[in-house]
CSV table of N, CA and C in Angstrom, one decimal:
chain,number,residue,atom,x,y,z
A,191,MET,N,-136.0,-118.8,108.5
A,191,MET,CA,-136.4,-118.6,109.9
A,191,MET,C,-135.2,-118.5,110.7
A,192,THR,N,-135.2,-117.4,111.6
A,192,THR,CA,-134.1,-117.3,112.5
A,192,THR,C,-134.3,-118.0,113.8
A,193,PRO,N,-133.2,-118.7,114.2
A,193,PRO,CA,-133.5,-119.5,115.5
A,193,PRO,C,-133.6,-118.5,116.6
A,194,VAL,N,-134.4,-118.9,117.6
A,194,VAL,CA,-134.5,-118.1,118.9
A,194,VAL,C,-133.6,-118.6,119.9
A,195,VAL,N,-132.7,-117.7,120.4
A,195,VAL,CA,-131.8,-118.1,121.5
A,195,VAL,C,-132.3,-117.6,122.8
A,196,PRO,N,-132.5,-118.5,123.8
A,196,PRO,CA,-133.0,-118.0,125.0
A,196,PRO,C,-132.0,-117.0,125.7
A,197,SER,N,-132.5,-115.9,126.1
A,197,SER,CA,-131.6,-115.0,126.7
A,197,SER,C,-131.1,-115.4,128.1
A,198,GLN,N,-130.0,-115.0,128.5
A,198,GLN,CA,-129.5,-115.4,129.8
A,198,GLN,C,-129.7,-114.3,130.8
A,199,PRO,N,-130.0,-114.5,132.0
A,199,PRO,CA,-130.3,-113.3,132.9
A,199,PRO,C,-129.1,-112.4,133.0
A,200,ALA,N,-129.4,-111.1,133.0
A,200,ALA,CA,-128.4,-110.2,133.1
A,200,ALA,C,-127.5,-110.2,134.3
A,201,THR,N,-126.3,-110.1,134.3
A,201,THR,CA,-125.4,-110.1,135.6
A,201,THR,C,-125.6,-108.7,136.2
A,202,PRO,N,-126.0,-108.7,137.4
A,202,PRO,CA,-126.1,-107.4,138.1
A,202,PRO,C,-124.9,-106.6,138.1
A,203,ILE,N,-124.9,-105.4,137.9
A,203,ILE,CA,-123.8,-104.4,138.0
A,203,ILE,C,-123.7,-104.0,139.4
A,204,SER,N,-122.5,-104.1,139.9
A,204,SER,CA,-122.4,-103.8,141.4
A,204,SER,C,-122.6,-102.3,141.6
A,205,GLN,N,-123.3,-102.0,142.6
A,205,GLN,CA,-123.7,-100.6,142.8
A,205,GLN,C,-122.4,-99.7,143.1
A,206,ILE,N,-122.6,-98.5,142.7
A,206,ILE,CA,-121.5,-97.5,142.7
A,206,ILE,C,-121.8,-97.0,144.1
A,207,PRO,N,-120.6,-97.0,144.9
A,207,PRO,CA,-120.8,-96.5,146.3
A,207,PRO,C,-121.2,-95.1,146.3
A,208,ASP,N,-121.9,-94.7,147.3
A,208,ASP,CA,-122.3,-93.3,147.6
A,208,ASP,C,-121.1,-92.6,148.0
A,209,LYS,N,-120.7,-91.5,147.4
A,209,LYS,CA,-119.4,-90.8,147.7
A,209,LYS,C,-119.4,-90.2,149.2
A,210,SER,N,-120.7,-89.7,149.7
A,210,SER,CA,-120.7,-89.3,151.0
A,210,SER,C,-120.6,-90.3,152.1
A,211,ALA,N,-120.9,-91.5,151.7
A,211,ALA,CA,-120.8,-92.7,152.7
A,211,ALA,C,-119.3,-93.1,152.7
A,212,ALA,N,-118.7,-93.0,151.4
A,212,ALA,CA,-117.3,-93.4,151.4
A,212,ALA,C,-116.3,-92.4,152.1
A,213,GLN,N,-116.7,-91.2,152.3
A,213,GLN,CA,-115.8,-90.3,152.9
A,213,GLN,C,-115.5,-90.7,154.2
A,214,ALA,N,-114.2,-90.4,154.7
A,214,ALA,CA,-113.8,-90.7,156.0
A,214,ALA,C,-114.4,-89.8,157.0
A,215,LYS,N,-114.4,-90.2,158.3
A,215,LYS,CA,-115.1,-89.5,159.3
A,215,LYS,C,-114.1,-88.2,159.5
A,216,PRO,N,-114.8,-87.2,160.1
A,216,PRO,CA,-114.0,-85.9,160.3
A,216,PRO,C,-112.9,-86.1,161.4
A,217,ILE,N,-111.9,-85.3,161.4
A,217,ILE,CA,-110.9,-85.2,162.4
A,217,ILE,C,-111.5,-84.3,163.5
A,218,VAL,N,-111.5,-84.7,164.8
A,218,VAL,CA,-112.0,-83.8,165.8
A,218,VAL,C,-111.0,-83.8,166.9
A,219,VAL,N,-110.5,-82.6,167.2
A,219,VAL,CA,-109.5,-82.4,168.3
A,219,VAL,C,-110.1,-81.4,169.3
A,220,ILE,N,-110.1,-81.8,170.6
A,220,ILE,CA,-110.4,-81.0,171.8
A,220,ILE,C,-109.3,-80.7,172.5
A,221,ALA,N,-109.2,-79.5,172.9
A,221,ALA,CA,-107.9,-78.9,173.6
A,221,ALA,C,-108.6,-78.3,174.9
A,222,LYS,N,-108.1,-78.9,176.1
A,222,LYS,CA,-108.5,-78.4,177.5
A,222,LYS,C,-107.3,-77.7,178.0
A,223,TYR,N,-107.5,-76.4,178.3
A,223,TYR,CA,-106.2,-75.6,178.8
A,223,TYR,C,-106.1,-75.6,180.3
A,224,THR,N,-105.0,-76.0,180.7
A,224,THR,CA,-104.8,-76.1,182.3
A,224,THR,C,-103.6,-75.0,182.5
A,225,ASP,N,-103.0,-74.3,181.6
A,225,ASP,CA,-102.0,-73.3,181.8
A,225,ASP,C,-102.0,-72.4,180.5
A,226,SER,N,-101.3,-71.3,180.5
A,226,SER,CA,-101.3,-70.5,179.5
A,226,SER,C,-100.5,-71.1,178.3
A,227,CYS,N,-101.1,-71.1,177.1
A,227,CYS,CA,-100.4,-71.8,176.0
A,227,CYS,C,-100.8,-71.1,174.6
A,228,TRP,N,-99.9,-70.6,174.0
A,228,TRP,CA,-100.1,-70.1,172.6
A,228,TRP,C,-100.4,-71.2,171.8
A,229,THR,N,-101.5,-71.0,170.9
A,229,THR,CA,-101.9,-72.1,170.1
A,229,THR,C,-102.3,-71.6,168.7
A,230,LEU,N,-101.8,-72.4,167.7
A,230,LEU,CA,-102.1,-72.2,166.3
A,230,LEU,C,-102.7,-73.3,165.7
A,231,VAL,N,-103.9,-73.2,165.0
A,231,VAL,CA,-104.5,-74.5,164.5
A,231,VAL,C,-104.8,-74.1,163.0
A,232,THR,N,-104.4,-75.1,162.2
A,232,THR,CA,-104.7,-75.1,160.8
A,232,THR,C,-105.5,-76.3,160.5
A,233,ALA,N,-106.7,-76.1,159.8
A,233,ALA,CA,-107.6,-77.2,159.4
A,233,ALA,C,-107.8,-77.3,157.9
A,234,ASP,N,-107.4,-78.3,157.3
A,234,ASP,CA,-107.5,-78.4,155.8
A,234,ASP,C,-106.8,-77.3,155.1
A,235,GLY,N,-105.7,-76.9,155.6
A,235,GLY,CA,-104.8,-75.9,154.9
A,235,GLY,C,-105.2,-74.5,155.3
A,236,LYS,N,-106.3,-74.3,156.1
A,236,LYS,CA,-106.7,-72.9,156.5
A,236,LYS,C,-106.4,-72.7,158.0
A,237,GLU,N,-105.8,-71.5,158.3
A,237,GLU,CA,-105.6,-71.1,159.7
A,237,GLU,C,-107.1,-70.8,160.3
A,238,VAL,N,-107.4,-71.6,161.3
A,238,VAL,CA,-108.7,-71.4,161.9
A,238,VAL,C,-108.6,-70.8,163.4
A,239,TYR,N,-107.5,-70.9,164.0
A,239,TYR,CA,-107.5,-70.3,165.3
A,239,TYR,C,-105.9,-69.9,165.6
A,240,GLU,N,-105.7,-68.8,166.2
A,240,GLU,CA,-104.4,-68.3,166.8
A,240,GLU,C,-104.6,-67.6,168.0
A,241,GLY,N,-104.1,-67.8,169.1
A,241,GLY,CA,-104.3,-67.2,170.2
A,241,GLY,C,-103.8,-67.8,171.6
A,242,ILE,N,-104.1,-67.3,172.6
A,242,ILE,CA,-103.8,-67.8,174.0
A,242,ILE,C,-105.2,-67.9,174.7
A,243,PRO,N,-105.8,-69.2,174.7
A,243,PRO,CA,-107.0,-69.3,175.5
A,243,PRO,C,-106.8,-69.1,177.0
A,244,LYS,N,-108.0,-68.9,177.6
A,244,LYS,CA,-108.0,-68.7,179.0
A,244,LYS,C,-107.7,-70.1,179.8
A,245,ILE,N,-107.0,-70.1,181.0
A,245,ILE,CA,-106.9,-71.3,181.6
A,245,ILE,C,-108.4,-71.8,182.1
A,246,GLY,N,-108.7,-73.1,181.8
A,246,GLY,CA,-110.0,-73.7,182.1
A,246,GLY,C,-110.8,-73.7,180.8
A,247,GLU,N,-110.5,-73.0,179.9
A,247,GLU,CA,-111.3,-73.0,178.5
A,247,GLU,C,-111.0,-74.4,177.8
A,248,THR,N,-112.1,-74.8,177.1
A,248,THR,CA,-112.0,-75.9,176.2
A,248,THR,C,-112.4,-75.5,174.8
A,249,LEU,N,-111.6,-75.8,173.9
A,249,LEU,CA,-111.8,-75.5,172.4
A,249,LEU,C,-111.9,-76.8,171.6
A,250,THR,N,-112.6,-76.7,170.5
A,250,THR,CA,-112.9,-77.8,169.7
A,250,THR,C,-112.6,-77.4,168.2
A,251,TRP,N,-111.9,-78.3,167.5
A,251,TRP,CA,-111.7,-78.0,166.0
A,251,TRP,C,-112.0,-79.3,165.2
A,252,GLU,N,-112.5,-79.0,164.1
A,252,GLU,CA,-112.8,-80.2,163.2
A,252,GLU,C,-112.2,-79.9,161.8
A,253,ALA,N,-111.8,-81.0,161.2
A,253,ALA,CA,-111.2,-81.0,159.8
A,253,ALA,C,-111.6,-82.2,159.0
A,254,ARG,N,-111.5,-82.2,157.8
A,254,ARG,CA,-111.8,-83.4,156.9
A,254,ARG,C,-110.7,-84.2,156.5
A,255,GLY,N,-109.5,-83.5,156.2
A,255,GLY,CA,-108.4,-84.2,155.9
A,255,GLY,C,-107.2,-84.2,156.7
A,256,ASN,N,-106.9,-82.9,157.3
A,256,ASN,CA,-105.7,-82.7,158.1
A,256,ASN,C,-105.9,-81.5,159.1
A,257,LEU,N,-105.4,-81.8,160.3
A,257,LEU,CA,-105.5,-80.8,161.2
A,257,LEU,C,-104.1,-80.6,161.9
A,258,SER,N,-103.6,-79.5,161.8
A,258,SER,CA,-102.3,-79.1,162.3
A,258,SER,C,-102.4,-78.3,163.7
A,259,LEU,N,-101.7,-78.7,164.8
A,259,LEU,CA,-101.8,-78.0,166.0
A,259,LEU,C,-100.5,-77.6,166.5
A,260,GLU,N,-100.2,-76.3,166.7
A,260,GLU,CA,-99.0,-75.9,167.3
A,260,GLU,C,-99.1,-75.3,168.7
A,261,LEU,N,-98.3,-75.8,169.6
A,261,LEU,CA,-98.6,-75.4,171.0
A,261,LEU,C,-97.2,-74.7,171.5
A,262,GLY,N,-97.4,-73.5,172.2
A,262,GLY,CA,-96.2,-73.0,172.7
A,262,GLY,C,-95.8,-73.3,174.1
A,263,ASN,N,-96.7,-74.0,174.8
A,263,ASN,CA,-96.4,-74.6,176.1
A,263,ASN,C,-97.1,-76.0,176.1
A,264,ALA,N,-96.5,-77.0,175.7
A,264,ALA,CA,-97.1,-78.4,175.5
A,264,ALA,C,-97.7,-78.9,176.7
A,265,SER,N,-97.3,-78.5,177.9
A,265,SER,CA,-97.8,-79.2,179.2
A,265,SER,C,-99.1,-78.4,179.6
A,266,GLY,N,-99.4,-77.2,179.0
A,266,GLY,CA,-100.5,-76.5,179.4
A,266,GLY,C,-101.8,-76.9,178.7
A,267,VAL,N,-101.9,-77.9,178.0
A,267,VAL,CA,-103.0,-78.3,177.4
A,267,VAL,C,-103.3,-79.9,177.2
A,268,GLU,N,-104.4,-80.3,177.5
A,268,GLU,CA,-104.7,-81.8,177.4
A,268,GLU,C,-105.6,-81.9,176.1
A,269,ILE,N,-105.0,-82.8,175.3
A,269,ILE,CA,-105.5,-83.1,174.0
A,269,ILE,C,-106.5,-84.3,173.9
A,270,THR,N,-107.6,-84.3,173.2
A,270,THR,CA,-108.4,-85.4,173.0
A,270,THR,C,-108.6,-85.4,171.5
A,271,TYR,N,-108.3,-86.6,170.7
A,271,TYR,CA,-108.3,-86.8,169.4
A,271,TYR,C,-109.4,-87.8,169.0
A,272,ASN,N,-110.4,-87.5,168.3
A,272,ASN,CA,-111.4,-88.4,167.9
A,272,ASN,C,-111.9,-89.3,169.0
A,273,GLY,N,-112.1,-88.7,170.3
A,273,GLY,CA,-112.7,-89.4,171.4
A,273,GLY,C,-111.7,-90.0,172.4
A,274,GLN,N,-110.4,-90.1,171.9
A,274,GLN,CA,-109.3,-90.7,172.7
A,274,GLN,C,-108.4,-89.6,173.4
A,275,SER,N,-108.3,-89.6,174.7
A,275,SER,CA,-107.4,-88.6,175.3
A,275,SER,C,-106.0,-89.0,175.1
A,276,LEU,N,-105.3,-88.0,174.7
A,276,LEU,CA,-103.8,-88.1,174.4
A,276,LEU,C,-103.1,-87.5,175.7
A,277,GLY,N,-103.8,-86.8,176.5
A,277,GLY,CA,-103.1,-86.1,177.7
A,277,GLY,C,-102.4,-84.9,177.1
A,278,LYS,N,-101.4,-84.6,178.0
A,278,LYS,CA,-100.5,-83.4,177.7
A,278,LYS,C,-99.5,-83.7,176.6
A,279,MET,N,-99.2,-82.8,175.8
A,279,MET,CA,-98.4,-83.2,174.6
A,279,MET,C,-96.9,-83.0,174.9
A,280,GLY,N,-96.6,-82.5,176.0
A,280,GLY,CA,-95.1,-82.4,176.2
A,280,GLY,C,-94.8,-81.6,177.5
A,281,GLU,N,-93.6,-81.1,177.7
A,281,GLU,CA,-93.1,-80.5,178.9
A,281,GLU,C,-93.5,-79.0,178.9
A,282,LYS,N,-93.3,-78.5,180.2
A,282,LYS,CA,-93.6,-77.0,180.4
A,282,LYS,C,-92.6,-76.2,179.5
A,283,GLY,N,-93.2,-75.3,178.8
A,283,GLY,CA,-92.4,-74.5,177.8
A,283,GLY,C,-92.0,-75.0,176.5
A,284,GLU,N,-92.3,-76.4,176.4
A,284,GLU,CA,-91.9,-77.0,175.2
A,284,GLU,C,-92.8,-76.6,174.0
A,285,VAL,N,-92.2,-76.3,172.8
A,285,VAL,CA,-93.0,-76.0,171.7
A,285,VAL,C,-93.1,-77.2,170.8
A,286,ILE,N,-94.4,-77.5,170.4
A,286,ILE,CA,-94.5,-78.8,169.6
A,286,ILE,C,-95.6,-78.4,168.5
A,287,LYS,N,-95.4,-79.3,167.4
A,287,LYS,CA,-96.3,-79.3,166.3
A,287,LYS,C,-96.7,-80.7,166.0
A,288,LYS,N,-98.1,-80.8,165.9
A,288,LYS,CA,-98.6,-82.1,165.8
A,288,LYS,C,-99.6,-82.0,164.7
A,289,ASN,N,-99.5,-83.1,163.8
A,289,ASN,CA,-100.5,-83.2,162.7
A,289,ASN,C,-101.3,-84.4,162.9
A,290,PHE,N,-102.6,-84.1,162.8
A,290,PHE,CA,-103.6,-85.2,162.7
A,290,PHE,C,-104.3,-85.4,161.4
A,291,THR,N,-104.4,-86.6,161.0
A,291,THR,CA,-105.1,-87.1,159.7
A,291,THR,C,-106.1,-88.0,160.0
A,292,ASN,N,-106.9,-88.5,159.0
A,292,ASN,CA,-107.9,-89.6,159.3
A,292,ASN,C,-107.2,-90.9,159.5
A,293,THR,N,-105.8,-90.9,159.2
A,293,THR,CA,-105.1,-92.2,159.4
A,293,THR,C,-104.1,-92.1,160.6
A,294,THR,N,-104.2,-91.1,161.3
A,294,THR,CA,-103.5,-90.9,162.6
A,294,THR,C,-103.8,-91.8,163.7
A,295,LYS,N,-102.9,-92.6,164.2
A,295,LYS,CA,-103.3,-93.5,165.4
A,295,LYS,C,-103.1,-92.8,166.7
A,296,PRO,N,-104.1,-92.8,167.5
A,296,PRO,CA,-103.9,-92.0,168.9
A,296,PRO,C,-102.8,-92.6,169.6
C-alpha cells in the first residue's frame, strides 16, 4: 500500500504584467509660435514636421520613445512638455536642438 501524502496548496504564480500597461506614457510637446521660427521635428526616428509655422499657430507632436526638436529662432516659440511649460527655449536667432524622452525632466 502506498502512503498518501497530503498535497500542499500551490504557491500562486505572480501575474505577468500587461505589456500595454507597462509601457511609458507618450511624449507630448506643444509649440506656440510667437515669432517666425524654422522648426524640424523628429518623432521616434521619423521626420514628422519641417517648416515655418505662422505666428500665433500652436502645433502638437507626440512620440513613444524620443522626440527631437530643432528650432531656428529659439525665442520665437514657447514649449510645453507633457503638460509643463518650459517657456522660450533660447535667445532671438539662436538655433537649438532639444531631445525629449520618457525620462526627460522638465
